[in-house]
Every structure is written in structure tokens, then in C-alpha cells.
PDB file of C-alpha atoms in Angstrom:
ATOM      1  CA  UNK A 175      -9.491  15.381  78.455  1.00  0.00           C
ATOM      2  CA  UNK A 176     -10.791  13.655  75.480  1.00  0.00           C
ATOM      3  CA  UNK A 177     -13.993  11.279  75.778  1.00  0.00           C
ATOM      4  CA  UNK A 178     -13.351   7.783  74.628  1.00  0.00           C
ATOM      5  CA  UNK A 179     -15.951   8.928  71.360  1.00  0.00           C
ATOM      6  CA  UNK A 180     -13.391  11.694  70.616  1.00  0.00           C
ATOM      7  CA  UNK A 181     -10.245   9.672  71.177  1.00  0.00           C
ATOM      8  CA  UNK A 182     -11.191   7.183  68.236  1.00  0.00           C
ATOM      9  CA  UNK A 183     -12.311   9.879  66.091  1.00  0.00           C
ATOM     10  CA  UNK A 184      -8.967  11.362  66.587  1.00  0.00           C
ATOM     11  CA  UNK A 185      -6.811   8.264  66.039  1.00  0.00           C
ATOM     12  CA  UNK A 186      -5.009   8.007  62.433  1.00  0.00           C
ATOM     13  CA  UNK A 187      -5.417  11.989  62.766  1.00  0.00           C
ATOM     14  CA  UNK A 188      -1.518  13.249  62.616  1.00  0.00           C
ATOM     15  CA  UNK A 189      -0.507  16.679  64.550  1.00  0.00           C
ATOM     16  CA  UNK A 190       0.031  18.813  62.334  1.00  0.00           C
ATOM     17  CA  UNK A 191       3.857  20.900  62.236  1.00  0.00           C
ATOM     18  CA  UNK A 192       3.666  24.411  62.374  1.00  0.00           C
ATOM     19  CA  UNK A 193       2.227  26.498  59.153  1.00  0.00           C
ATOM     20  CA  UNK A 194       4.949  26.898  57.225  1.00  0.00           C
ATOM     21  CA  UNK A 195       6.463  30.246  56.529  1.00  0.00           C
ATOM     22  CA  UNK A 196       7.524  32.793  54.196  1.00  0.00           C
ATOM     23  CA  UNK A 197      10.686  33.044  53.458  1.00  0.00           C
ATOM     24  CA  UNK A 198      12.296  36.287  54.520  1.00  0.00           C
ATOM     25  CA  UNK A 199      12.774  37.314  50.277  1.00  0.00           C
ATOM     26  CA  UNK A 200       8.956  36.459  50.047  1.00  0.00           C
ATOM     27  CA  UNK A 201       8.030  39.080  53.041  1.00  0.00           C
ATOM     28  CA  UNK A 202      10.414  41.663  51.668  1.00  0.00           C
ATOM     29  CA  UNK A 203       8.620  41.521  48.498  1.00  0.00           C
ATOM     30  CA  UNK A 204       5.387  41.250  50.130  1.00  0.00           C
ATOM     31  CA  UNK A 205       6.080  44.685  52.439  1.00  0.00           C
ATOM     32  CA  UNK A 206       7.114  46.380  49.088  1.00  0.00           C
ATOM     33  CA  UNK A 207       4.442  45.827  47.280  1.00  0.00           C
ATOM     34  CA  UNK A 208       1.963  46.755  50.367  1.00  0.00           C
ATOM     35  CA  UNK A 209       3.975  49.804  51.026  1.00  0.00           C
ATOM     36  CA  UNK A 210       3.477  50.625  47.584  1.00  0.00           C
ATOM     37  CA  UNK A 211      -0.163  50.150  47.626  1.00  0.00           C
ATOM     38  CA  UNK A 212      -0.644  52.181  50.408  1.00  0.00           C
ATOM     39  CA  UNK A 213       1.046  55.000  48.721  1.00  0.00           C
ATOM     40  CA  UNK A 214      -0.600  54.746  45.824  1.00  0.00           C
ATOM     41  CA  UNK A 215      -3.488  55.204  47.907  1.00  0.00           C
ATOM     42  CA  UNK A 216      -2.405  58.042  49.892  1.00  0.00           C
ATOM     43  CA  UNK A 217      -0.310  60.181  46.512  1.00  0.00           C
ATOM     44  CA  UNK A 218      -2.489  58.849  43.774  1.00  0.00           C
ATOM     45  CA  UNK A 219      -5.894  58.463  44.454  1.00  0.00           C
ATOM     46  CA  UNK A 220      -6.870  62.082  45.512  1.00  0.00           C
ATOM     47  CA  UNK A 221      -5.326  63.047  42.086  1.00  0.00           C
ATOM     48  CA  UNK A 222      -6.851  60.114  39.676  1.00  0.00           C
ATOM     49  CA  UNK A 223     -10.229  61.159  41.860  1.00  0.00           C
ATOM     50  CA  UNK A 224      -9.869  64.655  40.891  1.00  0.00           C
ATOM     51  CA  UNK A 225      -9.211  63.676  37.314  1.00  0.00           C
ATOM     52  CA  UNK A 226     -12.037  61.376  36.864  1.00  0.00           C
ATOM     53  CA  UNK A 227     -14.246  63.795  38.499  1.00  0.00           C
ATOM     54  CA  UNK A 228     -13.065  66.707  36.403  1.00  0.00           C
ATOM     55  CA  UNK A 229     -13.248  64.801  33.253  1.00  0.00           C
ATOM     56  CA  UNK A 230     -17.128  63.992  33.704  1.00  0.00           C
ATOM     57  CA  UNK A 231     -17.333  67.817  33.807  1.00  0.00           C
ATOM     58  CA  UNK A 232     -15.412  68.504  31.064  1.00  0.00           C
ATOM     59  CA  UNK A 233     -16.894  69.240  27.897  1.00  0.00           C
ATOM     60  CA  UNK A 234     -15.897  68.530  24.518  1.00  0.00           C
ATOM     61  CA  UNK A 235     -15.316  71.224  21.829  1.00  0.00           C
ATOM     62  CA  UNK A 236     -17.237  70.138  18.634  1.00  0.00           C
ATOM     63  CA  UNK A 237     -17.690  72.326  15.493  1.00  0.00           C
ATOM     64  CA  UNK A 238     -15.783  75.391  17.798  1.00  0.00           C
ATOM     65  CA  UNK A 239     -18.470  75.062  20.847  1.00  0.00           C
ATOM     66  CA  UNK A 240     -18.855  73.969  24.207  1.00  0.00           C
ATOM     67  CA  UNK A 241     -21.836  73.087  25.685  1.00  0.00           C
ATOM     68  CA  UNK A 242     -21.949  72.430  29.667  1.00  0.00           C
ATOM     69  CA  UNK A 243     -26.046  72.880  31.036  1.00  0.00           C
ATOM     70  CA  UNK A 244     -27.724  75.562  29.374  1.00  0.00           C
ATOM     71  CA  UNK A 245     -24.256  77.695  28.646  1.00  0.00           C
ATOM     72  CA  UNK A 246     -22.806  77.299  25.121  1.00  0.00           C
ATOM     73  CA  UNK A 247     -19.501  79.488  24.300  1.00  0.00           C
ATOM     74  CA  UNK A 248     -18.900  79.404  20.569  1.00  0.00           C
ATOM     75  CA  UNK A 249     -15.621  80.128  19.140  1.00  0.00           C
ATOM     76  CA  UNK A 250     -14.124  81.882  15.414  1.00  0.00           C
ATOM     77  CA  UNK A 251     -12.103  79.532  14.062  1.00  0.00           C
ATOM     78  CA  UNK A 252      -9.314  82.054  14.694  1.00  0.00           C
ATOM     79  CA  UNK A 253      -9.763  81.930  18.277  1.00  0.00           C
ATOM     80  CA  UNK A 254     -10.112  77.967  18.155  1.00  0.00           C
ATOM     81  CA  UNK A 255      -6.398  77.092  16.592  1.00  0.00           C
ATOM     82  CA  UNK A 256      -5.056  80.148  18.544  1.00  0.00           C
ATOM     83  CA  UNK A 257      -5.956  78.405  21.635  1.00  0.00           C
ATOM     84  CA  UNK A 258      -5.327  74.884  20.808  1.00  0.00           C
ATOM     85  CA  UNK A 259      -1.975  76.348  19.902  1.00  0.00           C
ATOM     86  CA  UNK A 260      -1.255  78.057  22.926  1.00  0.00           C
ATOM     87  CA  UNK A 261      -2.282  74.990  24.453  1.00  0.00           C
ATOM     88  CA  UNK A 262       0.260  72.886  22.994  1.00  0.00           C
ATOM     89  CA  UNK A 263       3.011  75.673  23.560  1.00  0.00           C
ATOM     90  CA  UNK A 264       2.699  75.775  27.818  1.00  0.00           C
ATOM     91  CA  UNK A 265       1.808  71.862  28.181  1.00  0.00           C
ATOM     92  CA  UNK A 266       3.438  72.320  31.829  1.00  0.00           C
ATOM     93  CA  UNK A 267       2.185  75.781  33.043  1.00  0.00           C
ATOM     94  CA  UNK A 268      -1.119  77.659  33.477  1.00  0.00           C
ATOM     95  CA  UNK A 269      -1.265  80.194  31.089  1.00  0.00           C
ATOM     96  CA  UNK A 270      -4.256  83.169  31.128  1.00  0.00           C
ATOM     97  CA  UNK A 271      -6.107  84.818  28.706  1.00  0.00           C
ATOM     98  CA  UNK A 272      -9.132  87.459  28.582  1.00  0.00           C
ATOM     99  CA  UNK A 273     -11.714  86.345  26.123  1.00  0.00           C
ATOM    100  CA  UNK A 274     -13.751  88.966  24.630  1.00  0.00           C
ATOM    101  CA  UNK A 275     -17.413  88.638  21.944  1.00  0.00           C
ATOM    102  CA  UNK A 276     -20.809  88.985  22.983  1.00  0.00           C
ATOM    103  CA  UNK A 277     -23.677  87.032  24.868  1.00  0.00           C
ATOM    104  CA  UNK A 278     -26.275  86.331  23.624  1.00  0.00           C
ATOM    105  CA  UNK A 279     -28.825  85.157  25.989  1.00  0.00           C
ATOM    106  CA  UNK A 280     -26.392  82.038  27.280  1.00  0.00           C
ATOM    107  CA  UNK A 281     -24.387  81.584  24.392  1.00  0.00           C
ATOM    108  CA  UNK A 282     -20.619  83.438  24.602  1.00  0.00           C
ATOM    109  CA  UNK A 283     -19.597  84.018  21.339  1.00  0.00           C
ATOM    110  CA  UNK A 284     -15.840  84.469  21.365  1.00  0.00           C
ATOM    111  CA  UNK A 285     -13.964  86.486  18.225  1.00  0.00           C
ATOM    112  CA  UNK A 286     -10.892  87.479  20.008  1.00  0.00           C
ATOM    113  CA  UNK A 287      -8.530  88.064  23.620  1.00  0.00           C
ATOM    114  CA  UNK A 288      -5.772  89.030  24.936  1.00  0.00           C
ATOM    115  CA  UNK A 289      -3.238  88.201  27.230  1.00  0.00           C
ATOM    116  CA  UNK A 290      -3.140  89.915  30.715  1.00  0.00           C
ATOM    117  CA  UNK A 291       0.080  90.756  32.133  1.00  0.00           C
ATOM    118  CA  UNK A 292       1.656  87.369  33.786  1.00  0.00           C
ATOM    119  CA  UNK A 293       3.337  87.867  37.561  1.00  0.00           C
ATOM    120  CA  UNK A 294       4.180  83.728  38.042  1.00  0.00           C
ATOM    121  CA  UNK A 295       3.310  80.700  36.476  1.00  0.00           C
ATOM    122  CA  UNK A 296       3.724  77.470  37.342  1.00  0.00           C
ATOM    123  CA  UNK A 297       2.177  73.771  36.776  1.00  0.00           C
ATOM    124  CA  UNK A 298      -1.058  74.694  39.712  1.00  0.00           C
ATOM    125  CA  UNK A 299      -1.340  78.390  39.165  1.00  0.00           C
ATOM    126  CA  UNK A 300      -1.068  81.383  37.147  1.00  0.00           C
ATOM    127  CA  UNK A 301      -1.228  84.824  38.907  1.00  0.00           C
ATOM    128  CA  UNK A 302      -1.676  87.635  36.486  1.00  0.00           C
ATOM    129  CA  UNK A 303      -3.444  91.219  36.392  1.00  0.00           C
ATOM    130  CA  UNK A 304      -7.075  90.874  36.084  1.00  0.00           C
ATOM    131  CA  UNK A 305      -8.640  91.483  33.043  1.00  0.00           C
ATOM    132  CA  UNK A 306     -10.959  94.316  32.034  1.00  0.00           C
ATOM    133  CA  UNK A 307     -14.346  94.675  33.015  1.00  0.00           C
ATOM    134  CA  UNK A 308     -15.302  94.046  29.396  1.00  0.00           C
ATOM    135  CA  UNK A 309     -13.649  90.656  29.286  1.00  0.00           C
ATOM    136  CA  UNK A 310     -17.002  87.934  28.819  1.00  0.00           C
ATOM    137  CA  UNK A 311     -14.807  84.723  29.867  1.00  0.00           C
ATOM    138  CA  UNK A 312     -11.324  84.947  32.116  1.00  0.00           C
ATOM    139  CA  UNK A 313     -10.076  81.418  30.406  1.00  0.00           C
ATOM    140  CA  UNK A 314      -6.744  80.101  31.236  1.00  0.00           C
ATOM    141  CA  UNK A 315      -5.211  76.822  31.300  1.00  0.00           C
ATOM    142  CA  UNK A 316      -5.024  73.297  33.642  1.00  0.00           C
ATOM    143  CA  UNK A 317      -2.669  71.108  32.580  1.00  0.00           C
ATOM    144  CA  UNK A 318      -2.470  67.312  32.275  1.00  0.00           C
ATOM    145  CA  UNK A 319      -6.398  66.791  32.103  1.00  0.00           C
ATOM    146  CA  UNK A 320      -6.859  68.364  35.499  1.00  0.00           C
ATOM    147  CA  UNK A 321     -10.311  69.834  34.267  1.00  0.00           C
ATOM    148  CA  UNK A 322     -11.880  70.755  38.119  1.00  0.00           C
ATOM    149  CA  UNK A 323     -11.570  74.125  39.142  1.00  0.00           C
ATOM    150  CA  UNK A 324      -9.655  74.869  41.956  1.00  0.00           C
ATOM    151  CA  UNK A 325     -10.756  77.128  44.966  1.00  0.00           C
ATOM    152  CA  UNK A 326      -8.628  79.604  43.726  1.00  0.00           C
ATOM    153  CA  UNK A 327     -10.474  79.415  40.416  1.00  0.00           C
ATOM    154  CA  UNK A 328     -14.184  80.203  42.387  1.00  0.00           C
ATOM    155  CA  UNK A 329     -12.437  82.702  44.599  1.00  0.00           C
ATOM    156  CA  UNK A 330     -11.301  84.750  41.089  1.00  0.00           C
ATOM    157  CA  UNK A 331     -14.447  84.174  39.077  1.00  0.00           C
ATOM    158  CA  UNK A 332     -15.966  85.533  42.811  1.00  0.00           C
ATOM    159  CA  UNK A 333     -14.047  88.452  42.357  1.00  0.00           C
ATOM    160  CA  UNK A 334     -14.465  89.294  38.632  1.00  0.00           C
ATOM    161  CA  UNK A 335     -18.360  88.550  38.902  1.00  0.00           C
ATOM    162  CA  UNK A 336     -18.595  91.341  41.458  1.00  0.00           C
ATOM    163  CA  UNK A 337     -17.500  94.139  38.903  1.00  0.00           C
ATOM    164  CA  UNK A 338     -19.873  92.200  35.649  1.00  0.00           C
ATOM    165  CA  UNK A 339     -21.906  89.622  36.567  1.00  0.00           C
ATOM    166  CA  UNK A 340     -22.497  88.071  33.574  1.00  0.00           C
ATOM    167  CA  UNK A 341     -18.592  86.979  33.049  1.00  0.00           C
ATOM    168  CA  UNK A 342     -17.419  83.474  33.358  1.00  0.00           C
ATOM    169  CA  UNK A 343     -14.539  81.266  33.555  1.00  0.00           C
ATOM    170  CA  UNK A 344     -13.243  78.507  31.088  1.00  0.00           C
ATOM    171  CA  UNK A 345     -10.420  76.253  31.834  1.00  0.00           C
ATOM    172  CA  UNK A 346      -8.596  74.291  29.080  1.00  0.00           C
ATOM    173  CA  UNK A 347      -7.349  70.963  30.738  1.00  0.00           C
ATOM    174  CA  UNK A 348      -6.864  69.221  26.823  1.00  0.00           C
ATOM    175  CA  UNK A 349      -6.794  70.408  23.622  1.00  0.00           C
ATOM    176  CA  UNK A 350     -10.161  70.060  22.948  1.00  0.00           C
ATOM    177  CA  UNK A 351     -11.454  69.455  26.762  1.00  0.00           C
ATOM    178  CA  UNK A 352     -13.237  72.747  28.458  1.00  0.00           C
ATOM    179  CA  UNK A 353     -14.467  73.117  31.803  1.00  0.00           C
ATOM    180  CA  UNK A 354     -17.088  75.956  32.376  1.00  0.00           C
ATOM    181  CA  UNK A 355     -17.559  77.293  35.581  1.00  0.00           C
ATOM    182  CA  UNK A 356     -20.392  80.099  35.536  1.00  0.00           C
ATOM    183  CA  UNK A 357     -21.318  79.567  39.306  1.00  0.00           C
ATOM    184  CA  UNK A 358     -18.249  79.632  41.448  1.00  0.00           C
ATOM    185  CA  UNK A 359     -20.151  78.683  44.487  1.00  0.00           C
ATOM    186  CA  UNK A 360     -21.565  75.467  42.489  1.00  0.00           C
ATOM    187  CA  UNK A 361     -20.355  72.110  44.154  1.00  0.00           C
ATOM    188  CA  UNK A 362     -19.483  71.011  40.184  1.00  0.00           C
TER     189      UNK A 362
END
């Protein structure tokens, strides 16, 4: 089977034993720790990947403003600390509110709101009554720096943007972290 080239080459070369092997602890440990990998993948990713995503479209509030593109919404100091209040009050519920002010060109200057009446909330959603047609931003709250809006979120802004046009939606997912959706069919 060998040549006689082969066979020297070979000689002084020891079989090897069979690979050793893990011991049965060492694979239990191992399967744990893949198992949790792969759910990490499967439970956590889509959620860090929403986060991440949502935070890089997140804006800031500096000096009671938010600036996202060419919209700016400025806020009375009032309004500010009432929301960052509110904010701290609901930390694990959506909570809405009906901003009101006036636009000027694109900035929304906001001076006061109110709440609508509230039917559920719960950590992912907040059903209430809409708010009137004189409301210039439907606002309400995401919580634990989920700062995307969901489809729910276009589908409402949809809605209210059929009776004024000009209306858009902020959504509070920090204390001082806005996300401003004035396109609901915009990919974000």
C-alpha cells in the first residue's frame, strides 16, 4: 500500500490515539452557553437593533428644542419640566398627551397640552381618544429608550394628518431623547 519512499518517511512516525474528548461537564457547559447565544440572538437582537436604530434618530433636547431635518419644536420651560416630569412618573407605560402652540414655518412652538382621555395603557401602547383638530403635535411616550416609531405610531399620525395636515407626532423614549416623526410613511 505504501511505496518503499513512503514507508521510511513514515517510520519513527507513532499512530496517533483517538482526539481526546470533552468531558461530559465540559459539553454541558458548552450546550449552555450556545443555547444561550442563540437566544440572545433570536430575543435580543431584534430589540438592541431597534434601540440602536431608534437612538440614531433620536434627538436631543438642548436649551427646550429639538431639532430632527429641517423641523425644530421649541418648548416653554413650563412645558419642558412638565414633561420630563411626567416622564419620570410612567417610566413603564405609554402615556399621551395633545400638544398645542403655533408653527411657524417648521418650527412648533409648544406653550401648553392636555391629556386626552386614556382607554389602556401598557409598556407597547397607549390607546386613548384622539385629540382635537387643533392639537400641532400628538406626543406620547416610549419607554426604556425605545425611540422608533411603531406602525401603530404611522398608522395614527396617518389618521390625524388627514383632518390637519400640518400636525405631527413626538415620542419621548428618555428624558431628554425625542423622536419626530412628521412623515409617517418615511422609512426613518
Amino acid at each position: 500500500m505504501w511505496s518503499d519512499d513512503e514507508e521510511e518517511l513514515l517510520d519513527g512516525v507513532e499512530d496517533d490515539d483517538e482526539p481526546p474528548s470533552w468531558s461530559p461537564t465540559t459539553r454541558f457547559v458548552a450546550a449552555i452557553l450556545l443555547a444561550a447565544v442563540m437566544a440572545s440572538y433570536v430575543y435580543l437582537f431584534p430589540t438592541l437593533f431597534d434601540a440602536l436604530l431608534g437612538w440614531t434618530q433620536s434627538s436631543t433636547l438642548i436649551d427646550n428644542t429639538i431639532t430632527r431635518g429641517n423641523v425644530t419644536v421649541a418648548f416653554t420651560d413650563r412645558v419642558q419640566d412638565d414633561l420630563q416630569e411626567m416622564y419620570g412618573e410612567f417610566p413603564d407605560e405609554e402615556t399621551a398627551l395633545c400638544l398645542y402652540g403655533y408653527r411657524d414655518n417648521t418650527t412648533y412652538h409648544v406653550n401648553n397640552f392636555t391629556q386626552p382621555t386614556v382607554y389602556s395603557a401598557s409598556y407597547s401602547h397607549v390607546r386613548h381618544a384622539p385629540c382635537p383638530s387643533s392639537t400641532l403635535i400628538v406626543f406620547h411616550t416610549h419607554p426604556q429608550r425605545q425611540c422608533l416609531p411603531s406602525s401603530t405610531d404611522r398608522e395614527s399620525l396617518r389618521d390625524v394628518q388627514e383632518r390637519s395636515e400640518d400636525t405631527i407626532m413626538l415620542i419621548m423614549c428618555a428624558p431628554s431623547e425625542f423622536t419626530v416623526v412628521h412623515d409617517p410613511d418615511s422609512a426613518i
